[in-house]
Short mmCIF file of C-alpha atoms in Angstrom, two decimals:
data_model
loop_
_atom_site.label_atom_id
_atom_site.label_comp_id
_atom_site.label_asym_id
_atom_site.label_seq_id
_atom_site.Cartn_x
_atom_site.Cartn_y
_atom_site.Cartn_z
CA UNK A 12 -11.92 17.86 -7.07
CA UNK A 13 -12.10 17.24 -3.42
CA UNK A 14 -10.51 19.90 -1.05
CA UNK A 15 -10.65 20.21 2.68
CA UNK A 16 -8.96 23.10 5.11
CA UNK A 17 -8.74 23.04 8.57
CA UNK A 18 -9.22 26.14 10.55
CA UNK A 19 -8.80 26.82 14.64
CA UNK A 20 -6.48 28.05 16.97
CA UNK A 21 -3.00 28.08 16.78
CA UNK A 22 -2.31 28.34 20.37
CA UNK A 23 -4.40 26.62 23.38
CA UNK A 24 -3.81 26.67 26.88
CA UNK A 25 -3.84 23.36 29.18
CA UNK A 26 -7.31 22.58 30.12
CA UNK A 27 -9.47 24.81 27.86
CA UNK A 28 -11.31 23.15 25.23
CA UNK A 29 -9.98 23.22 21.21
CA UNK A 30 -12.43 23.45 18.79
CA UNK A 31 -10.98 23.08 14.89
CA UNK A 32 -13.09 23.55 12.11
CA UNK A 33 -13.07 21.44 8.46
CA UNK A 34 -14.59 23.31 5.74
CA UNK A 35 -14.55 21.11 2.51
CA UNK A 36 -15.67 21.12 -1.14
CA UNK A 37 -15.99 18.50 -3.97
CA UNK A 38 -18.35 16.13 -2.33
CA UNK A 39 -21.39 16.22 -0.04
CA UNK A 40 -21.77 14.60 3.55
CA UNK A 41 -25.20 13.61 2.64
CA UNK A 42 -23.88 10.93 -0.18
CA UNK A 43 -24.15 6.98 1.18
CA UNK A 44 -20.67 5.84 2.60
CA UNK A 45 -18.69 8.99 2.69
CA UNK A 46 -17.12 10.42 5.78
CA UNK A 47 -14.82 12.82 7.20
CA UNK A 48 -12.16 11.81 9.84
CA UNK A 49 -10.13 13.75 12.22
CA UNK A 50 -6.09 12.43 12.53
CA UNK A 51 -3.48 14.26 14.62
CA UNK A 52 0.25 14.16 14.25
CA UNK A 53 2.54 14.90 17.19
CA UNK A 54 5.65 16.59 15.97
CA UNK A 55 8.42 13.49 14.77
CA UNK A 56 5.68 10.89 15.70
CA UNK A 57 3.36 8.65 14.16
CA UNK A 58 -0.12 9.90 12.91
CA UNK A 59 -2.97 8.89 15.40
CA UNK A 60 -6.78 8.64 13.96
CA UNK A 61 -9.26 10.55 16.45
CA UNK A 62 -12.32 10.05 15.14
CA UNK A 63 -14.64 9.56 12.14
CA UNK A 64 -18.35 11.01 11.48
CA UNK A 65 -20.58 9.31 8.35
CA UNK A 66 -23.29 10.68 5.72
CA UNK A 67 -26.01 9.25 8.54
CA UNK A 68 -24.38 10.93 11.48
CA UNK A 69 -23.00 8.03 12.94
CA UNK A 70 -19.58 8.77 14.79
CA UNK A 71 -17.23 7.02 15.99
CA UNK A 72 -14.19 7.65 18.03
CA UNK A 73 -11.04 6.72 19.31
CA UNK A 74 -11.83 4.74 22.57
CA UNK A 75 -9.22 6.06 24.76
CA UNK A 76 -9.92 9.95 23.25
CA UNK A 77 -13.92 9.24 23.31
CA UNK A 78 -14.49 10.76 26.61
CA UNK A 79 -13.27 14.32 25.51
CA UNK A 80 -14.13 14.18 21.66
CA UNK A 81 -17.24 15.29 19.94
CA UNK A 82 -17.36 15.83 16.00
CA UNK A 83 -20.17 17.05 14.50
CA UNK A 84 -21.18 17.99 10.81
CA UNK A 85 -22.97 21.13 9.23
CA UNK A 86 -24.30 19.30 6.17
CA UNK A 87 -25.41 22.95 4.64
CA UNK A 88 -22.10 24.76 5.46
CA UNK A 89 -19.93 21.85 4.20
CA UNK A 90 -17.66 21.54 7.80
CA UNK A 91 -17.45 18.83 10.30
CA UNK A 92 -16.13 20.15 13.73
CA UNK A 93 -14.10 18.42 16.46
CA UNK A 94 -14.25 19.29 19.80
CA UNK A 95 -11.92 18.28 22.45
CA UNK A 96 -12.06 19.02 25.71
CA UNK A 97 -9.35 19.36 28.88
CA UNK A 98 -6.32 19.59 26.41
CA UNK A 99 -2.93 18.93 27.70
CA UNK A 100 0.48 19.50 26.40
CA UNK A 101 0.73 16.26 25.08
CA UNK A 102 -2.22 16.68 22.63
CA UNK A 103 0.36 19.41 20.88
CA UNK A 104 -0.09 18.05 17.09
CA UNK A 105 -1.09 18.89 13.66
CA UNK A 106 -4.54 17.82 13.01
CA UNK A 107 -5.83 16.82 9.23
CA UNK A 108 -9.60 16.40 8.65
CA UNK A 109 -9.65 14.21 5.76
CA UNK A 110 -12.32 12.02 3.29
CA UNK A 111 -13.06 8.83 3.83
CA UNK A 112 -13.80 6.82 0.57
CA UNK A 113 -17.25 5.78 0.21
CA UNK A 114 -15.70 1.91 -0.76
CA UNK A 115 -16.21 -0.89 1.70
CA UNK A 116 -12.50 -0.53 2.69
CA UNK A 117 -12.48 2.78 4.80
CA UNK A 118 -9.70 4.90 3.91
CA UNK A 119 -8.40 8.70 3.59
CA UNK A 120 -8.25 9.59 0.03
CA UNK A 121 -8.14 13.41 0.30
CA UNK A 122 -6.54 15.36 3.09
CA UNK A 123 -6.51 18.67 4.57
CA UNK A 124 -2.69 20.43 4.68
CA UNK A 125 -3.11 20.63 8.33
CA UNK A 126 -3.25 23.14 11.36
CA UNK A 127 -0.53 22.91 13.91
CA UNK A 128 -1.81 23.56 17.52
CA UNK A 129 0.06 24.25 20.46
CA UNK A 130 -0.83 23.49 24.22
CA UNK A 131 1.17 25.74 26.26
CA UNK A 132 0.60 28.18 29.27
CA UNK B 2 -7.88 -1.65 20.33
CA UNK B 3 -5.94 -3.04 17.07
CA UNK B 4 -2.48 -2.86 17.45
CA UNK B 5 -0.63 -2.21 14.64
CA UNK B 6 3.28 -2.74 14.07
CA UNK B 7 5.37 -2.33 11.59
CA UNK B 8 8.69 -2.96 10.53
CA UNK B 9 11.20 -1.69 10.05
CA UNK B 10 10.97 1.80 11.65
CA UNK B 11 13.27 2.68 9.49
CA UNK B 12 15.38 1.55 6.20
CA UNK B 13 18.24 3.22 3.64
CA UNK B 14 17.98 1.94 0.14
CA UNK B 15 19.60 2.56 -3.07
CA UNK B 16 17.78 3.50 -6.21
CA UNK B 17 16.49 0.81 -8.71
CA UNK B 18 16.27 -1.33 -5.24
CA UNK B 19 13.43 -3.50 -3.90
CA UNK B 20 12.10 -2.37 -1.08
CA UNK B 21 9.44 -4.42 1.31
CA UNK B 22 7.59 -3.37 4.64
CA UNK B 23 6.05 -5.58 6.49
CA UNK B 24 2.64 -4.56 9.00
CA UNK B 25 1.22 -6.79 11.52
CA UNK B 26 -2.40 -6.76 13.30
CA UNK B 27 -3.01 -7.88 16.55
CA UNK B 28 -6.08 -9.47 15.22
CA UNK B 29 -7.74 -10.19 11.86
CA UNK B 30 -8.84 -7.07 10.01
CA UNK B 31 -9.53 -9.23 6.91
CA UNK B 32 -8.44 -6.91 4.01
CA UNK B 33 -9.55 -3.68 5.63
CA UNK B 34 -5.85 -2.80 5.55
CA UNK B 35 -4.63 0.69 3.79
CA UNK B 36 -0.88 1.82 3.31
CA UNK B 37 -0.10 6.25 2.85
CA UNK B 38 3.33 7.85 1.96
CA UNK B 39 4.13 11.04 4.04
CA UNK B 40 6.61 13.33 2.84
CA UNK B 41 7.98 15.32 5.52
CA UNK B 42 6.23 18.86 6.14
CA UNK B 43 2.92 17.16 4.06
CA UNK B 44 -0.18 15.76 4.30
CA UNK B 45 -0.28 11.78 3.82
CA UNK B 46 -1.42 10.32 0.89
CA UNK B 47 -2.56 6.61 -0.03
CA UNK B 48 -1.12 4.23 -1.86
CA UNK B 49 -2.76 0.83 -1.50
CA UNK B 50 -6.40 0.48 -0.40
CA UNK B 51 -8.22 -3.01 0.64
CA UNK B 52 -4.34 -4.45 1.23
CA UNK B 53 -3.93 -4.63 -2.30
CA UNK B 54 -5.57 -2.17 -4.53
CA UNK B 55 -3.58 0.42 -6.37
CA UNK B 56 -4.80 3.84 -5.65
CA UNK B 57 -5.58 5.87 -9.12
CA UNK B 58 -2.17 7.58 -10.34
CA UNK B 59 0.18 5.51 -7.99
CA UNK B 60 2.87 4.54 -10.04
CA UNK B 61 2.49 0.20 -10.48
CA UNK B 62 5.84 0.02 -8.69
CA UNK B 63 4.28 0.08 -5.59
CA UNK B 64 2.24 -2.64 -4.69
CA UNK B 65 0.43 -4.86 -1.56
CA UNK B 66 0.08 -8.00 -0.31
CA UNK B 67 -1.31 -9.81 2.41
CA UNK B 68 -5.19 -10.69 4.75
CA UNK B 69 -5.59 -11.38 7.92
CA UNK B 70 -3.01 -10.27 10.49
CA UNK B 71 0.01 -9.92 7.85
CA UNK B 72 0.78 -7.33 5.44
CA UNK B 73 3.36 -5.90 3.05
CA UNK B 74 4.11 -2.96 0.93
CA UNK B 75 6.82 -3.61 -1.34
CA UNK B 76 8.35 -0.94 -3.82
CA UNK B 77 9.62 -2.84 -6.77
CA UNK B 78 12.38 0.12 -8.00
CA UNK B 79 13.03 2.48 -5.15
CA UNK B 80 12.86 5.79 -7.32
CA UNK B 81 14.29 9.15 -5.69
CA UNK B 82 11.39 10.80 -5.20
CA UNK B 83 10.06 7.61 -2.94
CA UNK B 84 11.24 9.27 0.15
CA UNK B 85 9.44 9.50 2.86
CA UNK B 86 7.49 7.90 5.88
CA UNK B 87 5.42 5.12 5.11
CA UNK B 88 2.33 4.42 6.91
CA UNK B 89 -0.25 1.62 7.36
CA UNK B 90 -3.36 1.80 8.41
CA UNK B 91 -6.43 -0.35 9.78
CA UNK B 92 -9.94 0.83 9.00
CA UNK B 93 -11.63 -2.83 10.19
CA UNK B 94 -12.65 -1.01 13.65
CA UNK B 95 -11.83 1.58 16.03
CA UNK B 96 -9.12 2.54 12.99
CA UNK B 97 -5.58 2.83 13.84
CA UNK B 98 -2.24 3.57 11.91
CA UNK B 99 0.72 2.08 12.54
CA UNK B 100 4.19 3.75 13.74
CA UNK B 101 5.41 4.56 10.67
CA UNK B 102 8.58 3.29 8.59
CA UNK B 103 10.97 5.88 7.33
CA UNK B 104 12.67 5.40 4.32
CA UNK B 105 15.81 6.90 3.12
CA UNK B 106 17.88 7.00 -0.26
CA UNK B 107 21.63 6.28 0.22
#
């Protein structure tokens, strides 16, 4: 059974630099084709993907977040980390870490229940 | 980036009724297309993979269609506990989800 839980701060303030933390189980980040992705969810809007990072490292991210994003993985820990930098009130959301499928067909197939942060000074 | 749109952003339904929303691409994404069902306060979960394939232990009354730059979910018997927001989802490149459709029961 797959399970991921996201972990991080609750509150941020504008400009400092969120770190959130996605400690999973049920699968290994060292198996061809899987991944773990980072999604956010504004409160009443639409979920936005952020980025993605693979069994071989590669990462990819969203092109207009790239610039303050890194994700990273601890293969022996189990956790992939996202970093983003100069936050804003506008990046107020509920993140999800969640699995991608190892098909051909990326998708989420597990997911996180989700931390809420809050920008505010 | 891929823009994705969907429609309608929103739709009230009875139950037992058929239910179809549509997602557009602004450019091919071949079959990399994947639909989720968010109920409010949750997590998403998937539905349809590859534009068409069932997820395991989705009920068959849900169901895809569609390559290329046109989608569709459709819900063949609207059941009450098919509530929700109702999300699709490009994973061809740079992956992006579309705005959402909520759907209501009457």
């Amino acid at each position: 059974q797959i399970t991921l839980r996201e972990s991080g701060p609750t509150l941020v303030k504008p400009t400092q630099t969120l770190t959130l933390t996605c400690t999973f189980s049920g699968f290994s980040l060292t198996t061809t084709g899987v991944g773990v992705g980072w999604i956010r969810q504004p409160p009443g809007k639409a979920l936005e993907w952020l980025a993605n990072i693979y069994w071989d490292d590669d990462q990819r991210y969203k092109p207009s977040l790239s610039s303050r994003l890194t994700i990273t993985k601890d293969t022996s820990q189990n956790q992939v980390v996202l970093t983003m930098r100069d936050v804003d009130l506008v990046d107020t959301a509920t993140y999800y870490c969640a699995h991608r499928s190892p098909y051909d067909v990326g998708f989420f197939d597990s997911w996180g229940q989700g931390v809420l942060v809050t920008v505010s000074s | 980036d891929i823009q994705v749109t969907q429609s309608p952003s929103s739709l009230s339904a009875s139950v037992g009724d058929r239910v179809t929303i549509s997602c557009r691409t602004s450019q091919s994404v071949d079959n990399y297309l994947n639909w989720y069902q968010q109920i409010p306060g949750k997590a998403p979960t998937v539905l349809i993979y590859a534009a068409s394939t069932l997820q395991s232990g989705v009920p068959s009354r849900f169901s895809g269609s569609g390559s290329g730059t046109d989608f569709t979910l459709t819900i063949s018997s609207l059941q009450p506990e098919d509530f929700g927001t109702y999300y699709c989802h490009q994973s061809y490149t740079d992956w992006s989800f579309g705005q959402g459709t909520k759907v209501e029961i009457k």
